[in-house]
Coordinates of C-alpha atoms in Angstrom, one line a residue:
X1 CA 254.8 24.7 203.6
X2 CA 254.4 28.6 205.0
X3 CA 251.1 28.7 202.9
X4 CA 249.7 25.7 204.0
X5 CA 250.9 26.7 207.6
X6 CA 249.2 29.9 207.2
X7 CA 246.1 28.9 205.5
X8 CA 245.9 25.9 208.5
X9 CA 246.4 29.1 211.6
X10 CA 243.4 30.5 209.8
X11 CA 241.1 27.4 210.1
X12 CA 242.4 27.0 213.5
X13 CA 241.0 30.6 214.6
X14 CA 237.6 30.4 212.0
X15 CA 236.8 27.4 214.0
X16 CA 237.4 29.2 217.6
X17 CA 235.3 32.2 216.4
X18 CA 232.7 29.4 215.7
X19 CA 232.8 28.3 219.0
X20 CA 232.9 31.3 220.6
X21 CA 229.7 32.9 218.9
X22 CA 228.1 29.1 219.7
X23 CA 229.2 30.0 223.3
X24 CA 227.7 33.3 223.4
X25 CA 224.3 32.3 224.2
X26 CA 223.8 32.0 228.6
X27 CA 222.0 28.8 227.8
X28 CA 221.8 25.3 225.8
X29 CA 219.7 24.4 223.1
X30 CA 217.8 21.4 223.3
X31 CA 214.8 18.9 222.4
X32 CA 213.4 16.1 223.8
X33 CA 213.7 11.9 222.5
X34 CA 210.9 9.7 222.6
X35 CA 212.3 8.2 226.4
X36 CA 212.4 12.1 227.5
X37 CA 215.7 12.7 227.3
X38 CA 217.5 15.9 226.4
X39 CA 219.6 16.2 223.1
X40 CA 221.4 19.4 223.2
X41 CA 221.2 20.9 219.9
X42 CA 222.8 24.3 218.0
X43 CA 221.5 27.6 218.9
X44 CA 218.4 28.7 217.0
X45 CA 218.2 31.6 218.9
X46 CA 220.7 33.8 221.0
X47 CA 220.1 37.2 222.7
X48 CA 221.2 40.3 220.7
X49 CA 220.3 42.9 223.1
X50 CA 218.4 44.2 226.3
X51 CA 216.4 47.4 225.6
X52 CA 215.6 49.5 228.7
X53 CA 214.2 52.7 229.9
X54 CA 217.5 54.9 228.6
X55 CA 217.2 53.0 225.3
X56 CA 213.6 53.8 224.8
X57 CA 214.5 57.5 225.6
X58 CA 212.2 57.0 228.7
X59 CA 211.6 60.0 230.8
X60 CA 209.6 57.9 233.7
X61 CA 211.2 54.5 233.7
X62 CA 208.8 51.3 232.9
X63 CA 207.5 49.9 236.3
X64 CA 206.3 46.0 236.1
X65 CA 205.3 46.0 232.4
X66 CA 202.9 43.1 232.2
X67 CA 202.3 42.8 227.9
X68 CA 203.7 43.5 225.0
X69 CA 202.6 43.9 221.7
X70 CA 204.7 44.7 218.1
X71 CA 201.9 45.6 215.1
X72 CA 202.3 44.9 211.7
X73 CA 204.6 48.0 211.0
X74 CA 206.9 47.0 213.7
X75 CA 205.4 49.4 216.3
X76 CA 206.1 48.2 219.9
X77 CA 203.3 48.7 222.7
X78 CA 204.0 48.0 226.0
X79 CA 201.5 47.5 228.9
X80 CA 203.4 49.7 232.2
X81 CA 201.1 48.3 234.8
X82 CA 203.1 50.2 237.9
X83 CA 203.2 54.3 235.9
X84 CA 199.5 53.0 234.7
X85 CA 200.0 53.8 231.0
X86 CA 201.2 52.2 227.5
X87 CA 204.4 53.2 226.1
X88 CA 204.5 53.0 222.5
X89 CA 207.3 53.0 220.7
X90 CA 208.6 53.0 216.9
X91 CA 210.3 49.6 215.0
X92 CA 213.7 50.6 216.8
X93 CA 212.7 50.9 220.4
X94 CA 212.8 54.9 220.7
X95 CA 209.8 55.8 222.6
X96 CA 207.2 57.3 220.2
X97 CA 204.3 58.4 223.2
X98 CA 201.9 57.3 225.8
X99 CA 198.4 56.4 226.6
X100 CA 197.6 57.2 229.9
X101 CA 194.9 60.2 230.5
X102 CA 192.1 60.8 228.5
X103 CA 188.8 62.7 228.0
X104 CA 186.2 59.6 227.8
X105 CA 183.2 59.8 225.8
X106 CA 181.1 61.7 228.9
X107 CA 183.8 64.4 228.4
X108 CA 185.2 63.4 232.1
X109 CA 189.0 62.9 232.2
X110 CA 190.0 59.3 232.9
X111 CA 192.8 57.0 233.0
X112 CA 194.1 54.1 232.7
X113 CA 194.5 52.3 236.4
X114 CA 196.9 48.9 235.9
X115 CA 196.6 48.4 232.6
X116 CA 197.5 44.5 231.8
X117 CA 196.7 43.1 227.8
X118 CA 197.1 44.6 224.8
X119 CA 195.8 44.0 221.2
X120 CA 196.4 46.5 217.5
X121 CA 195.0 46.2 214.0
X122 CA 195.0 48.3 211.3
X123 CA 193.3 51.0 213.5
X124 CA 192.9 50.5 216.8
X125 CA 194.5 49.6 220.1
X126 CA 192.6 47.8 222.8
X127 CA 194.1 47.9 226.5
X128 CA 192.8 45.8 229.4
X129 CA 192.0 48.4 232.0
X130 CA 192.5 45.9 234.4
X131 CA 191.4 47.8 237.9
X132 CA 188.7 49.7 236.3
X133 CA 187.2 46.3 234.9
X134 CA 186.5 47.5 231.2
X135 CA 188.7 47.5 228.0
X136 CA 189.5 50.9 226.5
X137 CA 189.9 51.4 222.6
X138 CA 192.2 54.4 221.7
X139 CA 193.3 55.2 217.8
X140 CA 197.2 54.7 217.0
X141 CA 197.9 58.2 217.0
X142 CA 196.7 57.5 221.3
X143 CA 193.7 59.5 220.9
X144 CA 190.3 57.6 223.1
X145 CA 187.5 56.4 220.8
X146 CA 185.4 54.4 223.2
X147 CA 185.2 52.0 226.2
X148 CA 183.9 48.4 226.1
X149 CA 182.6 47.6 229.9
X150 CA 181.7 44.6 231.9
X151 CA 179.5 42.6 229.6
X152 CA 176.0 42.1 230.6
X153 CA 174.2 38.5 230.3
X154 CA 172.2 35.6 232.1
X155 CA 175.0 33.2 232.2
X156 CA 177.3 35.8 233.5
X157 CA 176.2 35.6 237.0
X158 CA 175.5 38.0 239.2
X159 CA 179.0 37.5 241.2
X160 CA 180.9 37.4 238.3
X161 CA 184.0 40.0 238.1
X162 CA 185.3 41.3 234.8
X163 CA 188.8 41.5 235.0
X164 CA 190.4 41.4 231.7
X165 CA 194.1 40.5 231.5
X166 CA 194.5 40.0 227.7
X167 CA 192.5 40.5 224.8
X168 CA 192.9 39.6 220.5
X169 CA 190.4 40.3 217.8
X170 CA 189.6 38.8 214.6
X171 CA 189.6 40.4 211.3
X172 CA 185.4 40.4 211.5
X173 CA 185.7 42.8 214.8
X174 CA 185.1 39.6 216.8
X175 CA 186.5 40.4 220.3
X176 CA 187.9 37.5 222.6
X177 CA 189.2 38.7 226.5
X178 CA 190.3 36.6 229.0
X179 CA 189.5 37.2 232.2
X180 CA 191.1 36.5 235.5
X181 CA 188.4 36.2 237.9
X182 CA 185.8 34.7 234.7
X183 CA 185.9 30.8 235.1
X184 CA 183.9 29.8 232.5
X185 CA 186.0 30.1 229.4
X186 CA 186.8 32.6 227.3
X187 CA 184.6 35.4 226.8
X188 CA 183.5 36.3 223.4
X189 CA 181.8 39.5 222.6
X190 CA 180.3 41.1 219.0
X191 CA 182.3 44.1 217.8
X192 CA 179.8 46.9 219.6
X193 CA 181.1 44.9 222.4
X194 CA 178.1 42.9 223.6
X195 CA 177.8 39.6 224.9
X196 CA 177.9 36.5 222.7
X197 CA 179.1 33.5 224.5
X198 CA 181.6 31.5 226.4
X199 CA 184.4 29.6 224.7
X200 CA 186.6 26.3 226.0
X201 CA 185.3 26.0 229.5
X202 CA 188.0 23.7 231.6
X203 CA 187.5 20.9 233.1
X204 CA 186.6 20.8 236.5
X205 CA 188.8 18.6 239.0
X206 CA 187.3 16.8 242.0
X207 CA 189.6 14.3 243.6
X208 CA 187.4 11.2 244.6
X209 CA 188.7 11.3 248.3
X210 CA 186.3 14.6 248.1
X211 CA 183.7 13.4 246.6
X212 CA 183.4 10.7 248.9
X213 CA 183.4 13.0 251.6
X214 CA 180.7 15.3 249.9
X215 CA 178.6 12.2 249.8
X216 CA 178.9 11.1 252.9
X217 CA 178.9 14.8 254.6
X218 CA 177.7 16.8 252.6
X219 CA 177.0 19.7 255.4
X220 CA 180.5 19.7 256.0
X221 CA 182.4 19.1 252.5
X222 CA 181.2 23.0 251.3
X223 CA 184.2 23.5 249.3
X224 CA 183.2 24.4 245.7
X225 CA 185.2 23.3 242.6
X226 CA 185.4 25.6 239.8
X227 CA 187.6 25.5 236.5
X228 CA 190.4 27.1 235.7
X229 CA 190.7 30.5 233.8
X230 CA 192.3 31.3 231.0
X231 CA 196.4 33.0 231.5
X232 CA 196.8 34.4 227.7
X233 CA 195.7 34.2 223.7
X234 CA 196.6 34.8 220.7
X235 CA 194.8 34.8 217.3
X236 CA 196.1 33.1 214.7
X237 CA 195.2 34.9 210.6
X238 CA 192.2 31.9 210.2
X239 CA 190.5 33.2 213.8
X240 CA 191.8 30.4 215.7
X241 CA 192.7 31.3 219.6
X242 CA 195.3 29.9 220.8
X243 CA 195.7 30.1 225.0
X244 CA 197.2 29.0 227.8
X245 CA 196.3 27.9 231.3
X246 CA 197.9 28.0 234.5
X247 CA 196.3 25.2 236.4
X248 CA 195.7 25.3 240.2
X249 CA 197.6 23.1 242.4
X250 CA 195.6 19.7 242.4
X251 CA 195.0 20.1 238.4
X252 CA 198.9 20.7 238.4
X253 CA 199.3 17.6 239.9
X254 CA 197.1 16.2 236.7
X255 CA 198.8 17.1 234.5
X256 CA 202.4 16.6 236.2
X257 CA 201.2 12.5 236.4
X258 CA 200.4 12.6 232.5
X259 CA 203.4 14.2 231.3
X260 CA 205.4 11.9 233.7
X261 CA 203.3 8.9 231.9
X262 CA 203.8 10.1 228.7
X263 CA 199.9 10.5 228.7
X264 CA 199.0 13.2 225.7
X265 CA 195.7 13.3 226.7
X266 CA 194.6 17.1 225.9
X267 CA 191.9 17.3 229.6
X268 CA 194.7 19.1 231.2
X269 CA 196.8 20.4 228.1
X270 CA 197.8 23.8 229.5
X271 CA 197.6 25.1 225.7
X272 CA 194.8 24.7 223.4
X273 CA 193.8 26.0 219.9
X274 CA 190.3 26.9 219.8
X275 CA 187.8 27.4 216.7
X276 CA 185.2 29.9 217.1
X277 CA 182.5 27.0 218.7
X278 CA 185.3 26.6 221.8
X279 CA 186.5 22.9 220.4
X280 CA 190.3 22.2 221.3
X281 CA 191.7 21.2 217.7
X282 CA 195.2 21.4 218.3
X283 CA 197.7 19.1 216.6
X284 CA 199.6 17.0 219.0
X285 CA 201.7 14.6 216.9
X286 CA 205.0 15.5 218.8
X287 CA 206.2 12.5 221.1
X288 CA 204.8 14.7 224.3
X289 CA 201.8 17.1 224.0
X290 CA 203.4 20.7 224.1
X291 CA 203.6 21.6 227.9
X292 CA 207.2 23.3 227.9
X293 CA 209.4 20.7 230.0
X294 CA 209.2 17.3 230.0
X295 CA 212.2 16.1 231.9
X296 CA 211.4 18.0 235.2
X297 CA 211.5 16.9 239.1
X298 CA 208.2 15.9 240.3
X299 CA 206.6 18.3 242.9
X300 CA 206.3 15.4 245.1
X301 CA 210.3 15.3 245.5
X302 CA 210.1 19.3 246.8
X303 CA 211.0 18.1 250.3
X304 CA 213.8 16.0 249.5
X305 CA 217.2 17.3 250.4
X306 CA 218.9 15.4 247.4
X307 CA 216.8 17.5 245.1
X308 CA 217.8 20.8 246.5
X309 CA 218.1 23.8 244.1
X310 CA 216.0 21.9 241.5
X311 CA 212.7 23.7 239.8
X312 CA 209.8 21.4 240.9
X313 CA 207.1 20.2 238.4
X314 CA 205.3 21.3 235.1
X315 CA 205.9 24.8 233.1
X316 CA 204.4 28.1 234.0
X317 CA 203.1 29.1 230.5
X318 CA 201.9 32.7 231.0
X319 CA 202.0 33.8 227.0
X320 CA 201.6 32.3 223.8
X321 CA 203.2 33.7 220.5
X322 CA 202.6 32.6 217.0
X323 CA 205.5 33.2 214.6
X324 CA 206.0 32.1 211.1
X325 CA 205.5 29.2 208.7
X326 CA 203.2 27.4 211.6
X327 CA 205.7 28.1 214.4
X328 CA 204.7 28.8 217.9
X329 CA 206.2 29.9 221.3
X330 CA 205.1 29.0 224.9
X331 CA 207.0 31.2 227.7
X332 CA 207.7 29.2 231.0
X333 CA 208.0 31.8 233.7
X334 CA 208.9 28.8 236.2
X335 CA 211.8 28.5 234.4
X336 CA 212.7 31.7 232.3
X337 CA 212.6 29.5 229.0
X338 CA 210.7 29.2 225.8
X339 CA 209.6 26.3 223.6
X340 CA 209.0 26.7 220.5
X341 CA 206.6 23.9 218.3
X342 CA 205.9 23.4 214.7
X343 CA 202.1 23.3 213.7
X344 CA 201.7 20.0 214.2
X345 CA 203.1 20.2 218.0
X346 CA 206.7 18.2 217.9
X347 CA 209.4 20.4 219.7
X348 CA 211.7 22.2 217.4
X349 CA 213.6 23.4 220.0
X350 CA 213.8 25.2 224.0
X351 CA 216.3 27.8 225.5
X352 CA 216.8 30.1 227.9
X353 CA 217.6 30.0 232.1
X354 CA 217.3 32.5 234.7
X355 CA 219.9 34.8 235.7
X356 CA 220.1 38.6 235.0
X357 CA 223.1 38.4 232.4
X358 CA 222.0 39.0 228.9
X359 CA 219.9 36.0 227.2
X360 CA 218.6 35.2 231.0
X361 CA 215.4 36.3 232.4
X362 CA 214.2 37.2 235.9
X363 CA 210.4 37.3 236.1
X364 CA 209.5 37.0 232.2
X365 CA 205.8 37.9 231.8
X366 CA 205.1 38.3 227.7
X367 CA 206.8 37.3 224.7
X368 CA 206.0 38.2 221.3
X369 CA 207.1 37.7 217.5
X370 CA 208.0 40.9 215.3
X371 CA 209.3 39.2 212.0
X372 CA 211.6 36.2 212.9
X373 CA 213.1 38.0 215.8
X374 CA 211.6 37.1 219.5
X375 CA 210.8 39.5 222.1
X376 CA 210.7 38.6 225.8
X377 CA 209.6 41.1 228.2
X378 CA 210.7 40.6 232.2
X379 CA 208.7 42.5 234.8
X380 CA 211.3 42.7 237.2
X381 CA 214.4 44.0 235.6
X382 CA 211.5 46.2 233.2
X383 CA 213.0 45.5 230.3
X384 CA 213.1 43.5 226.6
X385 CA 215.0 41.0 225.5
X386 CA 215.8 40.6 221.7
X387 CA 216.6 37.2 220.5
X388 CA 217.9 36.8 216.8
X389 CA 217.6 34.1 214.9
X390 CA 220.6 32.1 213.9
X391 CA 221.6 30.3 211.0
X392 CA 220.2 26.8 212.4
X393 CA 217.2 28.5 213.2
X394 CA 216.9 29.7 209.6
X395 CA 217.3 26.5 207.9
X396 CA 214.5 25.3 210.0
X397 CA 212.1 28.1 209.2
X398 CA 213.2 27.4 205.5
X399 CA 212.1 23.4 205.9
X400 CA 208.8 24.2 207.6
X401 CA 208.0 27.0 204.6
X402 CA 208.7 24.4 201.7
X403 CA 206.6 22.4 203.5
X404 CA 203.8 24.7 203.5
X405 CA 203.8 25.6 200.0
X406 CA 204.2 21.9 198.9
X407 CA 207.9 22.3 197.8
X408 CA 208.8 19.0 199.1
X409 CA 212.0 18.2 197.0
X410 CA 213.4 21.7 198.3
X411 CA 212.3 20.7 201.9
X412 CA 213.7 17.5 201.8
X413 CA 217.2 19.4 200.9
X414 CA 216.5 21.9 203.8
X415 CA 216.1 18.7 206.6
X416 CA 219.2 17.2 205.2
X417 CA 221.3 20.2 206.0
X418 CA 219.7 20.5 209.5
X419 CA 220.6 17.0 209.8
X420 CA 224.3 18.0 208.8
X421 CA 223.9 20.3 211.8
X422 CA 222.1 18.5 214.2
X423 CA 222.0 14.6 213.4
X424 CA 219.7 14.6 216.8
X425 CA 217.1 16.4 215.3
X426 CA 214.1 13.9 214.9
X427 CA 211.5 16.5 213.3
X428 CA 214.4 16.3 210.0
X429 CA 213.9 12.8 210.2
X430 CA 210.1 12.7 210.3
X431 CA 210.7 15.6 207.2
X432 CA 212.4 13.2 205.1
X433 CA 210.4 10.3 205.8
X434 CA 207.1 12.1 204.7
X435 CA 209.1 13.8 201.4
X436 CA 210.3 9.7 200.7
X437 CA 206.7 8.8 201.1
X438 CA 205.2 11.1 198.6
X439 CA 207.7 10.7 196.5
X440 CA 206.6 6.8 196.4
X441 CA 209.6 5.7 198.4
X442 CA 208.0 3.8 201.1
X443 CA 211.3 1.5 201.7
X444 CA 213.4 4.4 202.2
X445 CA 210.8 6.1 204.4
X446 CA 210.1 4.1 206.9
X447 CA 214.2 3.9 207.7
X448 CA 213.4 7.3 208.3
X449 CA 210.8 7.1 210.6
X450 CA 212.2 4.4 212.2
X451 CA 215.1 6.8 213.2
X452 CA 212.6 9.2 214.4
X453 CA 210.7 6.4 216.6
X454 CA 207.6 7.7 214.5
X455 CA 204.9 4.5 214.2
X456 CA 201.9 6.1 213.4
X457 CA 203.6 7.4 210.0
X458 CA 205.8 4.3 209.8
X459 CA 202.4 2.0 209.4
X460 CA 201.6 4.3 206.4
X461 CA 204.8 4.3 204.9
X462 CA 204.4 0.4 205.5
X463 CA 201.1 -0.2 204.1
X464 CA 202.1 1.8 200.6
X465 CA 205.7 -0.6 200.6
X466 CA 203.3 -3.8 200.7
X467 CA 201.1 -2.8 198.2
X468 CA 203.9 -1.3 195.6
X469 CA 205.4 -5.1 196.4
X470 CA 201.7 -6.5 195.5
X471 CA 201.4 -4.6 192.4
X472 CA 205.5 -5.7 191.7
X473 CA 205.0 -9.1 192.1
X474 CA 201.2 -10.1 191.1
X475 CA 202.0 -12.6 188.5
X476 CA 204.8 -14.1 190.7
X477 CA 202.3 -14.1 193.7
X478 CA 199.5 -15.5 191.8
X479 CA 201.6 -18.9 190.0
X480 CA 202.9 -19.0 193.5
X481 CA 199.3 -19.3 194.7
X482 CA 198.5 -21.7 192.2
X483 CA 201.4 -23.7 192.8
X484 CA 201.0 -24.2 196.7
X485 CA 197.4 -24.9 196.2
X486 CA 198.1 -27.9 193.7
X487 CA 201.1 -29.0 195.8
X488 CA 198.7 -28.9 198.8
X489 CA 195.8 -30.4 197.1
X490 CA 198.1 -33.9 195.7
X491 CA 199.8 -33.9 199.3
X492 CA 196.5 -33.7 201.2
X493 CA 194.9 -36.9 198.4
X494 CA 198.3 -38.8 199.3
X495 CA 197.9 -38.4 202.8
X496 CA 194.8 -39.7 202.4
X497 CA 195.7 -42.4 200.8
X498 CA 198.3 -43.4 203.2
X499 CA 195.8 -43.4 206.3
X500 CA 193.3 -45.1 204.0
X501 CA 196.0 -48.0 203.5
X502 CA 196.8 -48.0 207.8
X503 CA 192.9 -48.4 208.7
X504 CA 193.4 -51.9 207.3
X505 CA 197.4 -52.5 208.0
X506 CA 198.1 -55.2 211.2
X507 CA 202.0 -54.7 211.8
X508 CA 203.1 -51.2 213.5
X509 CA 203.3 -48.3 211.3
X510 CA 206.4 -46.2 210.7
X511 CA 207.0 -43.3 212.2
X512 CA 206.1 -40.8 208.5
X513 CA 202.7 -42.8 208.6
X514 CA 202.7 -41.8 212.2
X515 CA 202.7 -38.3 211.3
X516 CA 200.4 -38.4 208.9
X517 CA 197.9 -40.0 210.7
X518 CA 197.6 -36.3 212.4
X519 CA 196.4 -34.7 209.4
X520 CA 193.2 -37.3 209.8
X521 CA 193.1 -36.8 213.4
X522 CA 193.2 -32.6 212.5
X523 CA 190.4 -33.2 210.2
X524 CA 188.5 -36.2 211.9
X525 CA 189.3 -35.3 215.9
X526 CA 186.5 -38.3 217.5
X527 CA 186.6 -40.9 214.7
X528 CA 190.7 -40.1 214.6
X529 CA 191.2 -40.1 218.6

């Protein structure tokens, strides 16, 4: 009895140290139903650590960083906008040096003035030289190599601004920059850094009270109506941009309407995946398109005292970050949090608040992937946040790699144990139901789906049950057939018969030749009526 007492105290207090490291995150986990609602789920991420200034071994401290970028040998660079330079720093966060005064190629010293985007390959680092309008290529040992400026064309326009806020290139040299005050897509230049084209213009939005006062005034209604630029991109290892949008107020308004309608119409998605012609071919299976919140307080409620304290409408997605095994991140500034989507866009999971403790965030401006670990960067407390991965999060990233490699039998092991974990989940469920189905077991599958709410696949899984049950069952069907046909066929010749006999009958008929007598009238409506 003292052992099992003693061996029983040390469950007890395994399990509290559970919760307690559950606890630690500032925040809940969750993901969204198919009716919009909220099912808290375990922590796939919780904040390790806040790096600042004196952890970087920073001798000026950072001053509204705006980007962030980690390479592919864990180098950090970070954007200082306010000391107008980029900090660059090794794998651990010890600063390494800075980029912020340089002899140009004219041999005239220069600098950096508000630097805002940043991009690195294998030999270069590209910084959006935001005031000066140009991008400036330095080496990664800092040292200048040349300047890409304003890009010259026809379809520019002579009141055109170039004021590039982030930047990505492609493994060809293929340079994509998004510009703040450019409103007709993304712009696209060759790797000498000349023109090439315009990618994923937006829609325009023209409300028809406008347009009906254009018409009917048009001297007065003088208001023009522009799309919206780009916020941020990414560049996935195929050359697909990936970007965000932050809409103005009446496309806001848009989009709010379809998300509240559970519209996944993609006119107003405020992320897109692009292919090099500009054509949105992002995935949107998930029950909502990916827009960070679903369950939010429409803006028209702002006013309302009952709603007091509340954030009002749609995410703020100011950065996109692609992680691995087809994940991807959104950052909502609006509301300090990030939501994170498979490749086929259904919510694995969202976290984060605001607040200045650790795993909070105050005005969080880029976010970035280095390994499985997440990086947020806040522009008003001017430091990093480090989320790790948990445990959860790790069995997920486990399912989704199986996946991709076509290891379905291991995968379908991997969304059981998430299941174990989190019996909410509906991505496990969708998981399993597309391992049952191709393993051949349609039954099984579509219970899985139907758990998940998931028609589209549940039809599929449907179609192959009824045709295994075909192929099962031909010989059956097939006498069957035959059987009701020559039942069918001696009924229909004695029903026949019957009517034949009551054309000529004088008393009253019974009530079965009655009904037969419809089968005449079916077949012979005017000579029956």
């Amino acid at each position: 009895s003292k052992i099992f007492s003693i061996v029983f105290c040390f469950v007890l207090l395994a399990g509290l140290g559970l919760q307690l490291s559950a606890a630690s995150a500032p925040y809940e986990t969750y993901t969204y139903s198919i009716d919009g609602e909220a099912l808290i789920s375990p922590h796939a991420y919780t904040p390790s650590v806040a790096i600042t200034s004196y952890e970087m071994n920073l001798e000026t401290s950072l001053n509204a960083p705006q980007d962030i970028f980690v390479d592919d040998n864990g180098k950090i660079y970070i954007s200082d906008s306010g000391n107008d330079r980029v900090v660059v720093c090794d794998s651990s966060f010890i600063f390494d040096f800075e980029i912020s005064a340089f002899i140009n190629e004219n041999g005239v010293h220069d600098s950096l003035d508000d630097p805002r985007g940043l991009f690195v390959n294998e030999d270069t680092i590209y910084v959006c030289d935001w005031q000066n309008s140009r991008i400036v290529l330095f080496d990664l040992e800092g040292n200048f190599k040349e300047i890409i400026e304003a890009p010259t064309a026809d379809v520019m326009g002579s009141d055109t601004v170039f004021r590039p806020v982030a930047v990505a290139v492609s493994d060809s040299g293929m340079i994509y920059v998004v510009s703040s005050t450019t409103y007709s897509g993304i712009i696209a230049l060759n790797p000498d850094g000349s023109f090439q084209s315009f990618l994923g213009a937006q829609t325009t939005t023209v409300s028809l009270a406008v347009r009906i006062r254009r018409f009917l005034f048009p001297s007065v209604v003088t208001q023009s109506y522009i799309s919206t630029p780009y916020k941020n991109i990414a560049i996935d290892e195929d050359g697909l941009l990936w970007a965000t949008i932050v809409f103005d107020e009446e496309e806001e308004k848009m989009l709010e309407s379809a998300l509240l309608g559970g519209s996944t119409d993609s006119t107003y998605a405020p992320v897109k995946q692009l292919n090099p012609r500009g054509d949105d071919i992002m995935v949107r299976n998930g029950f909502f398109m990916p827009a960070g919140e679903i369950n939010f307080t429409s803006s028209e409620m702002e006013n309302d005292p009952s709603a007091y304290g509340k954030v009002f409408g749609p995410s703020t997605l100011v950065d996109i970050a692609l992680g691995p095994n087809g994940m991807w991140s959104v950052l909502d500034s609006k509301r300090s949090k990030i939501y994170t989507y498979d490749s086929e866009g259904n919510l694995l999971f969202a976290f984060g608040d605001q607040g200045r403790q650790l795993g909070n965030l105050a005005s969080p401006v880029a976010i970035t992937y280095s390994g499985s670990d997440i990086y947020v960067l806040d522009s008003s407390m001017n430091s990093i946040t480090v989320f790790k991965r948990t445990d959860y999060g790790d069995v997920i990233d486990q399912a989704l790699y199986h996946n991709s490699i076509r290891e379905y039998s291991t995968a379908y092991s991997d969304w059981q144990d998430i299941l174990r974990r989190n019996i909410n989940f509906d991505a496990a469920y969708v998981g399993i139901g597309k391992t049952l189905y191709r393993q051949g077991e349609y039954e099984q599958a579509m219970e899985y789906y139907k758990m998940a709410y998931e028609t589209e696949n549940y039809s599929v899984a449907f179609q192959g049950y009824r045709r295994e049950m075909v192929e099962k069952y031909i010989l059956l069907i097939v006498v069957i057939v035959v059987a009701v046909v020559i039942l069918l066929a001696k009924f229909l010749k004695y029903v026949g018969k019957k009517n034949k006999a009551g054309e000529i009958k004088t008393g009253k008929r019974t009530l079965w030749e009655e009904f037969l007598y419809g089968f005449h009238v079916i077949m012979y409506p005017f000579d029956g009526f």
